[in-house]
CSV table of C-alpha atoms in Angstrom, one decimal:
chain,number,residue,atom,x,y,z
A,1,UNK,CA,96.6,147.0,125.9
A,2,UNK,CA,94.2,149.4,127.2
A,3,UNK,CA,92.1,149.0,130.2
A,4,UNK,CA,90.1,152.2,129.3
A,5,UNK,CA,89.4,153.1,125.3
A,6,UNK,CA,88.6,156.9,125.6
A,7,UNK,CA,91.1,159.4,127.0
A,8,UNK,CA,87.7,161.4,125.6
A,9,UNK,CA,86.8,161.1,129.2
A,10,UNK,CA,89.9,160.0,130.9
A,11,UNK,CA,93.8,160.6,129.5
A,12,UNK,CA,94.0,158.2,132.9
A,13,UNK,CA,93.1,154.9,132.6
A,14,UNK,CA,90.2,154.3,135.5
A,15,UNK,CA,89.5,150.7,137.2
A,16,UNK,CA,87.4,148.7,135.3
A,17,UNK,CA,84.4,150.5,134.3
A,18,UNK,CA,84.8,153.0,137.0
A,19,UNK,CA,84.3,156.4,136.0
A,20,UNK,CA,85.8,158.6,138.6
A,21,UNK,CA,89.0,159.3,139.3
A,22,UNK,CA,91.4,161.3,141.5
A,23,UNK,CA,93.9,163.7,140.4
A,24,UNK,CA,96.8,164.2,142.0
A,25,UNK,CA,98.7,168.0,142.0
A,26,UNK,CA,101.9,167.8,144.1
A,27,UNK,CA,99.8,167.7,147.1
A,28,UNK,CA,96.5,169.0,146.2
A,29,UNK,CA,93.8,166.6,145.2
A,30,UNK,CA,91.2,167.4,142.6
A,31,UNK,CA,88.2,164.7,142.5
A,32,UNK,CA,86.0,164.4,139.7
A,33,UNK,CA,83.2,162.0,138.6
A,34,UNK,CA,85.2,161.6,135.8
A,35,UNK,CA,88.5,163.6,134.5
A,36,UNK,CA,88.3,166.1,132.3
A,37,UNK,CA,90.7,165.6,129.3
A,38,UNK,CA,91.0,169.2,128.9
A,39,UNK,CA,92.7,168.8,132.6
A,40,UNK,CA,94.8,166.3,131.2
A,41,UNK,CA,95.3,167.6,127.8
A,42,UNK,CA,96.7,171.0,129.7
A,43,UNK,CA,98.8,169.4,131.9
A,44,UNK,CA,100.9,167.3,128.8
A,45,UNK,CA,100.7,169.8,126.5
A,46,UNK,CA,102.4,172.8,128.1
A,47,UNK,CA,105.7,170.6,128.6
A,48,UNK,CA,105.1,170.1,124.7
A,49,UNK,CA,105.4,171.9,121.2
A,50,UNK,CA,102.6,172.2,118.8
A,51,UNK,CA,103.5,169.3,116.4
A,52,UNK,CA,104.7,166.5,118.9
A,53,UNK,CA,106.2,163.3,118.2
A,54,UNK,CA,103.9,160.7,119.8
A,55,UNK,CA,104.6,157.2,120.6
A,56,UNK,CA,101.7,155.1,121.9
A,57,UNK,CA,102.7,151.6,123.3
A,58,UNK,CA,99.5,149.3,123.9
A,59,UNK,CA,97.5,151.2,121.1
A,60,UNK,CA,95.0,148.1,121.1
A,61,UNK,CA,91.8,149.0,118.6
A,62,UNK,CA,93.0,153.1,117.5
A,63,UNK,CA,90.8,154.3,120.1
A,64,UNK,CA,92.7,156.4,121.7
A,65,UNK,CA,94.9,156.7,118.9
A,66,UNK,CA,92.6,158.8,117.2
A,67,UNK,CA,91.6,161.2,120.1
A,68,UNK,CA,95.7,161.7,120.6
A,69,UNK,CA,95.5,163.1,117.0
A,70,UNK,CA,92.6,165.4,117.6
A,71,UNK,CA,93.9,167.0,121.1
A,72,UNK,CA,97.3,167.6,119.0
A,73,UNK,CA,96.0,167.8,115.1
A,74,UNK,CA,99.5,169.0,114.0
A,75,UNK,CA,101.2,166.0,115.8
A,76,UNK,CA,102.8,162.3,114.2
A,77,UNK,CA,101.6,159.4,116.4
A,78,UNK,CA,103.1,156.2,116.2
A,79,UNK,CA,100.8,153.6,117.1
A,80,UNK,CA,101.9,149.8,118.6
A,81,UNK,CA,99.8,146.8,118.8
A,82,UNK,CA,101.8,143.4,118.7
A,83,UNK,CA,98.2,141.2,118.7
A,84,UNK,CA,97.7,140.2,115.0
A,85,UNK,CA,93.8,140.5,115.3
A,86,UNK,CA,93.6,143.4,117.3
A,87,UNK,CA,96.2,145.1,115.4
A,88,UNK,CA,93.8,144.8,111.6
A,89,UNK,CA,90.9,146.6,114.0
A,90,UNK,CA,93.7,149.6,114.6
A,91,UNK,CA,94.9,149.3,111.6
A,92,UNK,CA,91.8,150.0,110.1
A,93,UNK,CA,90.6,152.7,112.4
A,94,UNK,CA,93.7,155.5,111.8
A,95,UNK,CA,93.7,153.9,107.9
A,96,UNK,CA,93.8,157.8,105.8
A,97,UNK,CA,94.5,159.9,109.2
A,98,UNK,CA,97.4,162.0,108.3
A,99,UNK,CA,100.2,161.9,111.0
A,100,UNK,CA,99.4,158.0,112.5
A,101,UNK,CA,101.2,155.5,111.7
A,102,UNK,CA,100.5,152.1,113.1
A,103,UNK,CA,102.8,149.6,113.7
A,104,UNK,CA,102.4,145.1,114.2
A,105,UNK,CA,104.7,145.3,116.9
A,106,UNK,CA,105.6,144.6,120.6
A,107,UNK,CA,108.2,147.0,122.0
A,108,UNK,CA,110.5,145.0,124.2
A,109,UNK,CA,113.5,144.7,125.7
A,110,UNK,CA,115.2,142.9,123.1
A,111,UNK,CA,114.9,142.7,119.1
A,112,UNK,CA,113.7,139.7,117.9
A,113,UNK,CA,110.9,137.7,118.4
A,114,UNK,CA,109.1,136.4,121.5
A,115,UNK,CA,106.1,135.3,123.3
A,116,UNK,CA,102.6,137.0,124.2
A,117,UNK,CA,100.5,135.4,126.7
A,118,UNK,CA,97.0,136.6,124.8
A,119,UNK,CA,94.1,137.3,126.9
A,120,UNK,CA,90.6,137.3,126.3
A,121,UNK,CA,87.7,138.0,127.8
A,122,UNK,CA,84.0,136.5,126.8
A,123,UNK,CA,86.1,134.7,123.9
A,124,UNK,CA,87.1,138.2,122.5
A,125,UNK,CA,90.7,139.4,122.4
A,126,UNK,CA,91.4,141.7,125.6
A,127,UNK,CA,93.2,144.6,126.6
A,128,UNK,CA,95.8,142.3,128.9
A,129,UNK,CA,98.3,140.5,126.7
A,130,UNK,CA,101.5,140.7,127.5
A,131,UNK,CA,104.9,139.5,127.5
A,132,UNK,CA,105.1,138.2,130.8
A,133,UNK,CA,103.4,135.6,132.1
A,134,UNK,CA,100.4,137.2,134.4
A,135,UNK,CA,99.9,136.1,138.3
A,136,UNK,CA,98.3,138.1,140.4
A,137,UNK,CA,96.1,139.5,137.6
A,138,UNK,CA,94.2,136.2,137.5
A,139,UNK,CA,92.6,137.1,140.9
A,140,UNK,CA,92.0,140.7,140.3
A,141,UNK,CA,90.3,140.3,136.8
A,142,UNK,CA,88.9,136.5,136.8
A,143,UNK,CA,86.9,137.2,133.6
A,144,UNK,CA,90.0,137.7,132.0
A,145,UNK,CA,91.9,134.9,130.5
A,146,UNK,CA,95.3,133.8,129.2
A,147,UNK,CA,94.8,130.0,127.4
A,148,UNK,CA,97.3,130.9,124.7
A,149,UNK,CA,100.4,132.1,124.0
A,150,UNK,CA,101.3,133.5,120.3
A,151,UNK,CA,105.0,134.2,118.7
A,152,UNK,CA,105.3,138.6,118.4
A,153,UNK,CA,107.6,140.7,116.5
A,154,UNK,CA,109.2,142.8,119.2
A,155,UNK,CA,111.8,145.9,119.1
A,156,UNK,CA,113.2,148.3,121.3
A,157,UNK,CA,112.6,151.8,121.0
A,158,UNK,CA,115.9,152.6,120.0
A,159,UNK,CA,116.3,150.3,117.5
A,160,UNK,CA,113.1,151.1,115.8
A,161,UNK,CA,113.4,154.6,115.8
A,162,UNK,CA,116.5,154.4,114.2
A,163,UNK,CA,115.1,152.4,111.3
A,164,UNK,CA,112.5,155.4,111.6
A,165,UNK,CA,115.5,158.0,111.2
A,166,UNK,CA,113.9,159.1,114.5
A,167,UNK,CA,116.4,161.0,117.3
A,168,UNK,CA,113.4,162.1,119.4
A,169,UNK,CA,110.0,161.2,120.6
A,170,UNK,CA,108.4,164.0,123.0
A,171,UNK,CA,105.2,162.1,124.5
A,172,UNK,CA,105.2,158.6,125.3
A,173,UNK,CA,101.9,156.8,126.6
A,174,UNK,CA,103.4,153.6,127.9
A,175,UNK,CA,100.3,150.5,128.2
A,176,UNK,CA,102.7,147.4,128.5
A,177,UNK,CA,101.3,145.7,131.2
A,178,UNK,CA,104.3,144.7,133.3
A,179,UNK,CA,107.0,145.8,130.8
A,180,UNK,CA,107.4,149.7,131.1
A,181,UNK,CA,110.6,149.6,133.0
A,182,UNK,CA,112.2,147.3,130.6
A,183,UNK,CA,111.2,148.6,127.8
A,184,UNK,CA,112.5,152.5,129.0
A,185,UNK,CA,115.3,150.9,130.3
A,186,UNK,CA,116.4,149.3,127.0
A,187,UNK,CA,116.1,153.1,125.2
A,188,UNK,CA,118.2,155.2,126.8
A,189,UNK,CA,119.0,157.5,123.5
A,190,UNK,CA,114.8,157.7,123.0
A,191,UNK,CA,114.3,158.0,126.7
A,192,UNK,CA,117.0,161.1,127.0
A,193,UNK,CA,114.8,163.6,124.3
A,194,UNK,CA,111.0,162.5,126.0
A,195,UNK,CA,109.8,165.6,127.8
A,196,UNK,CA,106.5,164.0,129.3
A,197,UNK,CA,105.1,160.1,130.1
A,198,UNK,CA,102.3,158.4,130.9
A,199,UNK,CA,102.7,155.4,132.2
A,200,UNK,CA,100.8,152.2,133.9
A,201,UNK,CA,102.1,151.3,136.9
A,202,UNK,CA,100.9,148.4,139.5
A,203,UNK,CA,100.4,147.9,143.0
A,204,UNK,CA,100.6,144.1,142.7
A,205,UNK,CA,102.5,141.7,140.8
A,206,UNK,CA,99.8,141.3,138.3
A,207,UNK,CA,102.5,139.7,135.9
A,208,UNK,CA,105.3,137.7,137.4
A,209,UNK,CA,108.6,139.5,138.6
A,210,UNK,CA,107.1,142.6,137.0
A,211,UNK,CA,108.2,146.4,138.6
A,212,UNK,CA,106.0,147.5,140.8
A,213,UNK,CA,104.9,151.3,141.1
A,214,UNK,CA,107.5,152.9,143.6
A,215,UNK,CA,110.2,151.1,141.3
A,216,UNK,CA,108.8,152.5,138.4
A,217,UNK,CA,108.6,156.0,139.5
A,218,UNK,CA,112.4,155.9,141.0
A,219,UNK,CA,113.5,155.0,138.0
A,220,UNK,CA,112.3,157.8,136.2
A,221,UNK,CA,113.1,160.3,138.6
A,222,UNK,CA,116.7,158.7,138.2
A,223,UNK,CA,116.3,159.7,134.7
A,224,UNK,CA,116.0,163.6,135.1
A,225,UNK,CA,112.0,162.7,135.4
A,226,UNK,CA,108.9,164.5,138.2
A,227,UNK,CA,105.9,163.2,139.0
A,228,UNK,CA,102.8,165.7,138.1
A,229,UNK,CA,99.7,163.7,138.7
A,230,UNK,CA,98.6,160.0,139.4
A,231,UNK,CA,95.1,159.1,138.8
A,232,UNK,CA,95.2,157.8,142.7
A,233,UNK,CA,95.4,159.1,145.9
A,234,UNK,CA,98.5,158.3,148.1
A,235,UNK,CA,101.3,158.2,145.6
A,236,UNK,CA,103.8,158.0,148.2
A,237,UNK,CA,102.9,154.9,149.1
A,238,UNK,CA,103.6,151.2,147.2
A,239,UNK,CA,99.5,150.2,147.9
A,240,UNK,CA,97.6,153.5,147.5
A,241,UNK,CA,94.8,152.9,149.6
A,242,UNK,CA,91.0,154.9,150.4
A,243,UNK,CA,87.6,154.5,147.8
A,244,UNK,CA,89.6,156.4,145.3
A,245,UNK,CA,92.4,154.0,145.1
A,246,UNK,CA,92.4,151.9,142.1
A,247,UNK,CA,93.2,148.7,144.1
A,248,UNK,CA,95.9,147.3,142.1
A,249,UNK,CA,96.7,149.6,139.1
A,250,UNK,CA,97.0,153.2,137.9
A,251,UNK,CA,98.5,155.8,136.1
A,252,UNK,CA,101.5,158.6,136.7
A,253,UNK,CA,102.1,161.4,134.4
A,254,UNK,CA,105.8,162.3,134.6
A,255,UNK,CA,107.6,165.3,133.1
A,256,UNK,CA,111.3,166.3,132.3
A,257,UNK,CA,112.5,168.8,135.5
């Protein structure tokens, strides 16, 4: 569930409602009032071909979902949104697009069924449900609340794409909030053809027990996997810090070596 709803203006997700952000280039740092998604486009598509398989976890109302399908018009997207609600709004928005298929679904760990901790904000569904069961999130984003929990259909990658008849995905854009690393981990046919990620990563245990950034990133260079740009400054260290920090979340683009 996204944070930000245009990669129009950002393919990285910004705080809330901040629009700036720092791009990170091995060690060179670009700063913009906002980024470019021709930057971003650019930097994902040249570790891509022309008509990529797309997989978008955390697709929440087709937003984004759409604007994936215009930077890559001959690509397939495959859109995920486990909250009932939210999902119809997707569903609706990419309804006729050729090459987007969306999908009532949590990806997981596990197949099966489980439960979402469902947040809202101002009495609307929000962009932080999750499977696990948030902590430190409540202090960071007050406004935001989880009163209910809801049974999910969830899969792992592998096992849908097999139903699919799918042996490769080449983008994934990972919006799980907490669950990345479990979800990667429990795909390791999927994960071995991927040739670029996004993926949210936090600096805090926003959701209890959850991976933190530097485990994320470790992982995935375990995996064959380089960092190519973070939309914060300091992505050495487990609390990037300075005004163009997000304090407790961000983003990391990471490409097959």
């Amino acid at each position: 569930m996204k944070y930000a709803q245009s990669i129009a203006k950002q393919l990285f997700l910004l705080c809330y409602g901040a629009f700036f952000s720092t791009l990170c280039l091995a060690k060179v740092y670009v700063h913009h009032t906002y980024l470019d998604p021709q930057i971003s486009h650019k930097l994902v598509a040249k570790h891509l071909p022309t008509n990529p398989i797309i997989l978008e976890a955390g697709a929440f109302d087709g937003t984004d979902t759409l604007i994936l399908k215009k930077l890559w018009p001959h690509s397939t997207v495959y859109a995920f949104e486990p909250h009932p609600s939210i999902y119809l709004d997707l569903a609706k928005k990419v309804a006729g697009v050729d090459g987007i298929y969306a999908y009532e679904l949590g990806l997981a760990n596990r197949d099966g069924n489980a439960m979402f901790y469902e947040s809202t904000e101002n009495g609307k569904p929000f962009m932080s449900g999750s499977l696990i069961e948030p902590k430190e999130h409540l202090k960071h984003a007050p406004s935001v609340l989880f009163k209910n929990q809801i049974a999910i259909k969830v899969a792992t990658i592998d096992s849908w794409a097999k139903q699919q008849h799918l042996d490769h995905i080449d983008f994934m854009w990972l919006d799980l909030q907490g669950s990345e690393l479990e979800v990667m981990q429990a795909a390791p046919q999927i994960m071995q053809t991927v040739k670029a990620l996004m993926v949210e990563v936090e600096f805090v245990e926003a959701y209890k027990a959850q991976p933190q950034y530097l485990a994320v990133r470790h992982w995935l260079e375990g995996q064959g996997f380089e960092l190519v740009a973070t939309d914060f400054a300091d992505y050495n260290s487990a609390k990037p810090k300075g005004k163009a920090a997000c304090h407790w979340f961000g983003n990391i683009l990471m490409v097959r070596k």
